[in-house]
Amino acid sequence: MTKLAKRGPGTLLKLVLFIQLGFAVMLFGSDLVRVLPQAMSPSDAPQLTEPLRPGDQTRRFNPAQVPAREASPNSRPLPNTGDMPSRLLFESVQWEGRDVVTMTGEIQPGDATRFDDFIDREGAPEVVFLNSPGGSVTDALVIGQTIRDMESETAMSDADVCLSACPYILAAGTTRNIPEGAWVGVHQHFFGENIALPAFLAVEDIQRGQGDVMTYLDQMGIDPLVMQHALVTPPDEIYLLTQAELRTYHFLPEIADDNAN
């Protein structure tokens, strides 16, 4: 008989509670390490609504506080109600004679499965319109692969946002319509919630995630060098890409030079 067994069930219960308390401390400590730098030194970048200029493209970012903006008439399939859903909302509509799906809201874990179920019911659209402050990178990559498999286009209106993980969905379109005024932005992000792992395993997980994203972007025809902006922009800030950069990284086609021979 082991020593624990001899001491009775009370001792075993105390050991289990002690182990659970230890895990709780680890989780709390990891969360504290994650948010403490931002709490001690919050971003002093301009507000998201401040005018953008080349070289001045980093803005403060909170996905729950992205302001609603007024779109040009007839620039999007559905009117903007001003509300950004807390998880992706899918709506199937006819717009300009085309089958369109609008995708609005934060990208939450499980939204990729929900999108697959939605497509199974509604069928593949010709165009997917995006308006999202981002969220789950893993789900964004899966949704993007589904869009590419359907050979659908992606689009935004001049008042829509596609931030954080959303550009990975935007990248999946066979063509991408991103008008002047649309906000497309990138920053650092997390690839999971394995915050109780040892530091070296957490770093390995992040590096693997970054590698998966870069491979995905390359497969979608996007220059993975766009990640240079994401890697140096903290999670409480967002780097907004200019139209010129969207062309440089192949989100948009290059403008033809009419003077070229």
Coordinates of C-alpha atoms in Angstrom, one line a residue:
M1 CA 0.0 0.0 0.0
T2 CA 1.4 3.4 -1.0
K3 CA 2.0 6.2 1.5
L4 CA -0.8 8.3 -0.1
A5 CA -3.3 5.4 0.3
K6 CA -2.3 5.0 3.9
R7 CA -3.0 8.7 4.6
G8 CA -6.6 8.4 3.3
P9 CA -8.7 10.1 0.7
G10 CA -8.4 13.5 2.4
T11 CA -4.7 13.7 1.6
L12 CA -5.2 12.7 -2.0
L13 CA -7.9 15.3 -2.4
K14 CA -5.6 18.0 -1.0
L15 CA -2.9 17.0 -3.5
V16 CA -5.3 17.2 -6.4
L17 CA -6.5 20.7 -5.2
F18 CA -2.8 21.8 -4.8
I19 CA -2.0 20.7 -8.4
Q20 CA -5.1 22.5 -9.7
L21 CA -4.1 25.6 -7.8
G22 CA -0.6 25.4 -9.3
F23 CA -2.1 25.3 -12.8
A24 CA -4.3 28.2 -12.0
V25 CA -1.3 30.3 -10.9
M26 CA 0.6 29.3 -14.1
L27 CA -2.4 30.4 -16.2
F28 CA -2.9 33.6 -14.4
G29 CA 0.9 34.4 -14.5
S30 CA 1.0 33.7 -18.2
D31 CA -2.0 36.0 -18.8
L32 CA -0.3 38.7 -16.7
V33 CA 2.9 38.4 -18.6
R34 CA 1.0 38.8 -21.8
V35 CA -1.0 41.9 -20.9
L36 CA 1.3 43.6 -18.4
P37 CA 3.6 45.3 -21.0
Q38 CA 0.6 46.8 -22.7
A39 CA -0.9 47.9 -19.3
M40 CA 2.4 49.5 -18.2
S41 CA 3.1 51.1 -21.5
P42 CA 0.0 51.5 -23.6
S43 CA 0.2 52.4 -27.2
D44 CA 0.7 56.1 -27.9
A45 CA 0.0 55.6 -31.6
P46 CA -2.7 57.8 -33.3
Q47 CA -6.3 56.7 -33.1
L48 CA -7.5 54.4 -35.8
T49 CA -9.6 57.2 -37.4
E50 CA -6.6 59.5 -37.9
P51 CA -5.8 60.2 -41.6
L52 CA -3.2 57.8 -43.0
R53 CA 0.0 58.9 -44.7
P54 CA 2.8 56.7 -46.1
G55 CA 5.3 56.1 -43.3
D56 CA 2.7 57.0 -40.7
Q57 CA 0.5 53.9 -40.8
T58 CA 0.5 52.4 -37.2
R59 CA -2.7 53.1 -35.3
R60 CA -4.1 52.1 -31.9
F61 CA -6.2 49.0 -32.1
N62 CA -8.9 47.4 -30.1
P63 CA -11.0 44.9 -32.1
A64 CA -14.1 45.6 -29.9
Q65 CA -13.9 49.4 -30.6
V66 CA -13.6 49.6 -34.4
P67 CA -15.7 52.6 -35.4
A68 CA -18.4 52.2 -38.0
R69 CA -18.0 54.4 -41.1
E70 CA -20.3 55.5 -43.8
A71 CA -19.9 53.7 -47.1
S72 CA -20.4 55.2 -50.5
P73 CA -23.9 54.5 -52.0
N74 CA -24.1 51.1 -53.6
S75 CA -20.6 50.1 -52.6
R76 CA -21.6 47.1 -50.5
P77 CA -24.3 44.5 -50.7
L78 CA -25.9 45.3 -47.3
P79 CA -26.1 48.6 -45.4
N80 CA -23.8 49.0 -42.4
T81 CA -25.9 49.0 -39.2
G82 CA -23.0 50.2 -37.1
D83 CA -22.8 46.9 -35.1
M84 CA -19.8 44.6 -35.4
P85 CA -21.0 41.1 -34.4
S86 CA -18.9 39.3 -31.7
R87 CA -18.4 36.4 -34.1
L88 CA -18.7 36.1 -37.8
L89 CA -22.2 36.6 -39.3
F90 CA -22.8 35.1 -42.8
E91 CA -25.5 36.4 -45.1
S92 CA -26.3 35.3 -48.6
V93 CA -27.6 37.9 -51.0
Q94 CA -28.0 38.7 -54.6
W95 CA -26.0 41.9 -55.5
E96 CA -25.6 43.3 -59.0
G97 CA -26.8 40.0 -60.4
R98 CA -24.2 37.9 -58.6
D99 CA -24.4 35.4 -55.7
V100 CA -22.7 37.1 -52.8
V101 CA -21.9 36.2 -49.2
T102 CA -21.2 38.9 -46.6
M103 CA -18.9 38.0 -43.7
T104 CA -19.1 40.5 -40.8
G105 CA -17.7 40.4 -37.3
E106 CA -14.9 39.0 -35.2
I107 CA -13.4 35.6 -36.2
Q108 CA -14.0 33.3 -33.3
P109 CA -12.8 29.6 -32.9
G110 CA -15.3 27.4 -34.6
D111 CA -16.3 30.0 -37.2
A112 CA -14.5 27.9 -39.9
T113 CA -16.8 25.0 -39.2
R114 CA -19.8 27.3 -39.1
F115 CA -18.8 28.7 -42.5
D116 CA -18.5 25.2 -44.0
D117 CA -22.0 24.5 -42.7
F118 CA -23.3 27.7 -44.2
I119 CA -21.9 27.0 -47.6
D120 CA -23.3 23.5 -47.5
R121 CA -26.8 25.1 -47.1
E122 CA -26.5 28.1 -49.3
G123 CA -24.0 27.0 -52.0
A124 CA -20.7 28.6 -53.2
P125 CA -20.9 32.3 -53.8
E126 CA -19.2 34.2 -56.6
V127 CA -18.0 36.9 -54.2
V128 CA -17.3 37.1 -50.4
F129 CA -17.5 40.6 -48.9
L130 CA -15.5 41.1 -45.8
N131 CA -15.9 43.5 -42.8
S132 CA -14.0 42.1 -39.8
P133 CA -11.5 43.3 -37.1
G134 CA -9.9 39.9 -37.1
G135 CA -9.6 37.1 -34.5
S136 CA -8.7 33.5 -34.7
V137 CA -5.8 33.0 -37.1
T138 CA -6.4 29.2 -37.4
D139 CA -10.0 29.7 -38.4
A140 CA -9.1 32.5 -40.8
L141 CA -6.7 30.2 -42.7
V142 CA -9.3 27.4 -42.9
I143 CA -12.0 29.9 -44.1
G144 CA -9.6 31.2 -46.7
Q145 CA -8.7 27.8 -48.0
T146 CA -12.5 27.1 -48.4
I147 CA -12.9 30.3 -50.4
R148 CA -10.0 29.5 -52.7
D149 CA -11.4 26.0 -53.2
M150 CA -14.7 27.5 -54.3
E151 CA -12.8 29.9 -56.6
S152 CA -14.6 32.8 -55.2
E153 CA -13.6 36.5 -55.3
T154 CA -13.1 38.6 -52.2
A155 CA -14.1 42.2 -51.8
M156 CA -14.6 45.1 -49.5
S157 CA -16.4 48.4 -49.6
D158 CA -14.7 51.8 -49.1
A159 CA -15.9 51.8 -45.5
D160 CA -15.1 48.1 -44.6
V161 CA -12.2 46.9 -42.4
C162 CA -10.1 43.8 -42.7
L163 CA -7.7 43.7 -39.8
S164 CA -5.5 41.3 -37.8
A165 CA -6.3 37.8 -39.1
C166 CA -8.9 38.9 -41.7
P167 CA -6.4 39.7 -44.4
Y168 CA -5.7 36.0 -44.6
I169 CA -9.3 35.5 -45.7
L170 CA -9.0 38.4 -48.1
A171 CA -5.9 36.9 -49.6
A172 CA -7.9 33.8 -50.7
G173 CA -10.0 35.5 -53.4
T174 CA -9.1 34.6 -56.9
T175 CA -9.4 38.4 -57.4
R176 CA -9.6 41.0 -54.6
N177 CA -11.5 44.2 -54.8
I178 CA -10.1 46.6 -52.2
P179 CA -11.2 50.2 -52.9
E180 CA -9.6 53.4 -51.6
G181 CA -10.8 54.0 -48.1
A182 CA -11.0 50.3 -47.0
W183 CA -8.8 49.5 -44.0
V184 CA -6.5 46.4 -44.4
G185 CA -4.1 46.0 -41.5
V186 CA -1.8 43.5 -39.9
H187 CA -0.1 43.0 -36.5
Q188 CA 1.3 40.3 -34.2
H189 CA -1.1 37.7 -33.0
F190 CA -1.4 34.5 -31.0
F191 CA -1.8 31.0 -32.6
G192 CA -3.5 29.3 -29.7
E193 CA -4.1 29.4 -26.0
N194 CA -1.3 27.0 -24.9
I195 CA -0.1 29.6 -22.3
A196 CA 0.7 26.9 -19.7
L197 CA 3.4 25.4 -21.9
P198 CA 7.1 26.0 -21.1
A199 CA 8.5 29.1 -22.8
F200 CA 10.6 27.1 -25.4
L201 CA 7.5 25.2 -26.5
A202 CA 5.4 28.3 -26.7
V203 CA 8.0 30.0 -28.9
E204 CA 8.1 26.8 -31.1
D205 CA 4.3 26.9 -31.4
I206 CA 4.4 30.6 -32.5
Q207 CA 7.2 30.0 -35.0
R208 CA 5.3 27.1 -36.5
G209 CA 2.2 29.2 -36.8
Q210 CA 4.2 32.0 -38.5
G211 CA 5.6 29.5 -40.9
D212 CA 2.1 28.1 -41.7
V213 CA 0.9 31.7 -42.4
M214 CA 3.8 32.5 -44.7
T215 CA 3.3 29.2 -46.7
Y216 CA -0.4 29.9 -46.9
L217 CA 0.2 33.5 -48.2
D218 CA 2.6 32.2 -50.9
Q219 CA 0.0 29.6 -52.0
M220 CA -2.6 32.4 -52.3
G221 CA -0.2 34.5 -54.5
I222 CA 0.6 37.0 -51.8
D223 CA 4.2 38.1 -51.1
P224 CA 5.0 36.7 -47.6
L225 CA 7.1 39.8 -47.0
V226 CA 3.9 41.5 -45.9
M227 CA 4.6 39.7 -42.6
Q228 CA 7.5 42.0 -41.9
H229 CA 4.9 44.6 -40.9
A230 CA 2.9 42.2 -38.7
L231 CA 6.0 40.9 -36.8
V232 CA 7.0 44.4 -35.6
T233 CA 3.5 45.7 -34.8
P234 CA 2.3 44.8 -31.2
P235 CA -1.2 43.4 -30.7
D236 CA -2.6 46.7 -29.4
E237 CA -1.6 48.4 -32.6
I238 CA -2.4 47.8 -36.3
Y239 CA -0.3 48.6 -39.4
L240 CA -2.6 49.8 -42.1
L241 CA -1.4 48.9 -45.6
T242 CA -1.5 51.6 -48.3
Q243 CA -2.9 51.0 -51.8
A244 CA 0.6 51.0 -53.1
E245 CA 1.6 48.3 -50.5
L246 CA -1.4 46.2 -51.4
R247 CA -0.1 46.2 -54.9
T248 CA 3.5 45.5 -53.9
Y249 CA 2.4 42.5 -51.9
H250 CA 0.0 41.3 -54.7
F251 CA -3.3 41.8 -52.9
L252 CA -4.1 44.1 -55.8
P253 CA -2.7 43.8 -59.4
E254 CA 0.0 46.1 -60.4
I255 CA -1.1 49.2 -62.4
A256 CA -0.2 48.8 -66.1
D257 CA 2.4 51.2 -67.4
D258 CA 0.7 52.7 -70.5
N259 CA 4.1 54.2 -71.5
A260 CA 5.8 50.8 -71.5
N261 CA 6.8 49.4 -74.9

